[in-house]
Amino acid sequence: MNATSDALADIDPPPPEVLVFTDAAAGKVGELIREEANPNLKLRVFVSGGGCSGFQYGFTFDEKIEEGDFCVEKRGVQLLIDPMSAQYLMGAEIDYKDDIQGAQFVIRNPNAKTTCGCGSSFSA
């Protein structure tokens, strides 16, 4: 090995993304924020107890970033996740789809062992 390859071997790989926030989802959130006429809004995604599978996903707008929040930014839109929810959403993808079944935000979560038919609750 030469000095360059030794130096590269010491570099840690980048940390995995907390979650993937797709262009489609960021675009729709940006559209909703413009409709609210409040550029300080951010989308907060959270996990709470309940639903038919044990946990359920929730979405809300928030103006503040709380201590410990994870923040993912895409296309000028900020998505926030509190530390408790982040443990259930690590590696998940938040997308938006508009198809024959309707328009909705979709969470593809590799941590969910089972999900319900509606797709808004899961077990971990």
CSV table of C-alpha atoms in Angstrom, one decimal:
chain,number,residue,atom,x,y,z
A,1,MET,CA,0.0,0.0,0.0
A,2,ASN,CA,1.1,3.5,-0.6
A,3,ALA,CA,0.5,6.6,1.5
A,4,THR,CA,-2.6,7.5,-0.4
A,5,SER,CA,-4.3,4.1,-0.1
A,6,ASP,CA,-3.3,4.0,3.6
A,7,ALA,CA,-5.0,7.4,4.2
A,8,LEU,CA,-8.1,6.3,2.3
A,9,ALA,CA,-8.3,3.1,4.4
A,10,ASP,CA,-8.6,5.3,7.6
A,11,ILE,CA,-11.6,7.2,6.3
A,12,ASP,CA,-14.9,5.9,7.8
A,13,PRO,CA,-17.7,5.3,5.3
A,14,PRO,CA,-20.4,8.0,5.5
A,15,PRO,CA,-23.2,7.2,8.0
A,16,PRO,CA,-26.3,5.8,6.5
A,17,GLU,CA,-29.1,8.2,5.9
A,18,VAL,CA,-31.7,8.4,8.7
A,19,LEU,CA,-34.3,8.0,5.9
A,20,VAL,CA,-34.8,8.7,2.3
A,21,PHE,CA,-37.1,11.7,1.5
A,22,THR,CA,-38.0,11.3,-2.2
A,23,ASP,CA,-38.3,14.2,-4.7
A,24,ALA,CA,-42.0,13.4,-5.1
A,25,ALA,CA,-42.6,13.7,-1.3
A,26,ALA,CA,-40.5,16.9,-1.0
A,27,GLY,CA,-42.4,18.4,-4.0
A,28,LYS,CA,-45.8,17.7,-2.5
A,29,VAL,CA,-44.8,19.0,1.0
A,30,GLY,CA,-43.4,22.1,-0.6
A,31,GLU,CA,-46.8,22.6,-2.4
A,32,LEU,CA,-48.7,22.1,0.8
A,33,ILE,CA,-46.4,24.6,2.6
A,34,ARG,CA,-47.0,27.2,-0.1
A,35,GLU,CA,-50.8,26.7,0.2
A,36,GLU,CA,-50.5,27.4,4.0
A,37,ALA,CA,-48.5,30.6,3.2
A,38,ASN,CA,-46.1,30.0,6.0
A,39,PRO,CA,-42.5,29.4,4.8
A,40,ASN,CA,-41.4,28.5,8.3
A,41,LEU,CA,-43.3,25.2,8.3
A,42,LYS,CA,-41.5,21.9,8.3
A,43,LEU,CA,-43.0,18.4,8.0
A,44,ARG,CA,-42.7,16.3,11.1
A,45,VAL,CA,-42.9,12.5,10.7
A,46,PHE,CA,-43.4,10.5,13.9
A,47,VAL,CA,-44.2,7.1,15.2
A,48,SER,CA,-46.7,6.6,18.1
A,49,GLY,CA,-48.3,3.7,19.8
A,50,GLY,CA,-51.6,2.5,18.4
A,51,GLY,CA,-53.1,1.4,15.1
A,52,CYS,CA,-54.0,-2.1,14.3
A,53,SER,CA,-50.4,-3.4,14.3
A,54,GLY,CA,-49.0,-1.7,17.4
A,55,PHE,CA,-47.4,1.5,16.0
A,56,GLN,CA,-48.7,4.1,13.6
A,57,TYR,CA,-47.2,6.8,11.5
A,58,GLY,CA,-48.1,10.4,11.8
A,59,PHE,CA,-47.5,13.6,9.9
A,60,THR,CA,-47.9,17.1,11.1
A,61,PHE,CA,-46.5,20.5,10.2
A,62,ASP,CA,-44.2,22.2,12.8
A,63,GLU,CA,-42.4,25.5,12.9
A,64,LYS,CA,-39.7,24.5,15.3
A,65,ILE,CA,-36.8,22.1,15.3
A,66,GLU,CA,-36.7,20.6,18.7
A,67,GLU,CA,-33.5,19.5,20.5
A,68,GLY,CA,-32.4,16.1,19.3
A,69,ASP,CA,-34.5,16.2,16.1
A,70,PHE,CA,-33.1,14.7,12.9
A,71,CYS,CA,-33.5,17.0,10.0
A,72,VAL,CA,-33.5,15.8,6.3
A,73,GLU,CA,-33.7,18.5,3.7
A,74,LYS,CA,-34.7,18.0,0.1
A,75,ARG,CA,-35.7,20.6,-2.5
A,76,GLY,CA,-35.8,23.3,0.1
A,77,VAL,CA,-38.2,21.4,2.4
A,78,GLN,CA,-37.2,20.2,5.8
A,79,LEU,CA,-38.5,16.9,7.3
A,80,LEU,CA,-38.1,16.5,11.0
A,81,ILE,CA,-38.0,13.3,13.1
A,82,ASP,CA,-37.8,13.1,16.9
A,83,PRO,CA,-35.2,10.8,18.4
A,84,MET,CA,-37.8,8.2,19.6
A,85,SER,CA,-39.4,7.9,16.2
A,86,ALA,CA,-36.0,7.9,14.4
A,87,GLN,CA,-35.2,4.4,15.9
A,88,TYR,CA,-38.2,3.0,14.1
A,89,LEU,CA,-37.7,5.0,10.9
A,90,MET,CA,-33.9,4.4,10.3
A,91,GLY,CA,-33.5,3.4,6.6
A,92,ALA,CA,-37.1,4.1,5.7
A,93,GLU,CA,-38.3,5.9,2.6
A,94,ILE,CA,-40.9,8.6,2.6
A,95,ASP,CA,-42.5,8.9,-0.8
A,96,TYR,CA,-45.6,10.4,-2.3
A,97,LYS,CA,-47.7,8.7,-4.9
A,98,ASP,CA,-50.7,9.8,-6.9
A,99,ASP,CA,-52.2,6.9,-8.8
A,100,ILE,CA,-55.5,5.1,-9.4
A,101,GLN,CA,-55.7,4.2,-5.7
A,102,GLY,CA,-55.5,7.8,-4.7
A,103,ALA,CA,-52.9,10.3,-3.6
A,104,GLN,CA,-51.0,9.7,-0.4
A,105,PHE,CA,-47.7,9.7,1.4
A,106,VAL,CA,-46.2,6.3,1.6
A,107,ILE,CA,-43.6,5.0,4.1
A,108,ARG,CA,-41.5,2.0,3.0
A,109,ASN,CA,-40.0,0.9,6.3
A,110,PRO,CA,-37.4,-2.0,6.4
A,111,ASN,CA,-37.8,-2.1,10.2
A,112,ALA,CA,-41.5,-3.1,10.1
A,113,LYS,CA,-42.0,-6.8,10.7
A,114,THR,CA,-45.7,-6.6,9.7
A,115,THR,CA,-47.9,-3.9,8.4
A,116,CYS,CA,-51.7,-3.5,8.2
A,117,GLY,CA,-53.7,-3.3,5.1
A,118,CYS,CA,-54.0,0.5,5.3
A,119,GLY,CA,-50.2,0.9,5.4
A,120,SER,CA,-50.4,3.4,8.3
A,121,SER,CA,-49.5,1.1,11.1
A,122,PHE,CA,-46.9,-1.6,11.7
A,123,SER,CA,-45.1,-3.7,14.3
A,124,ALA,CA,-41.4,-3.7,14.9
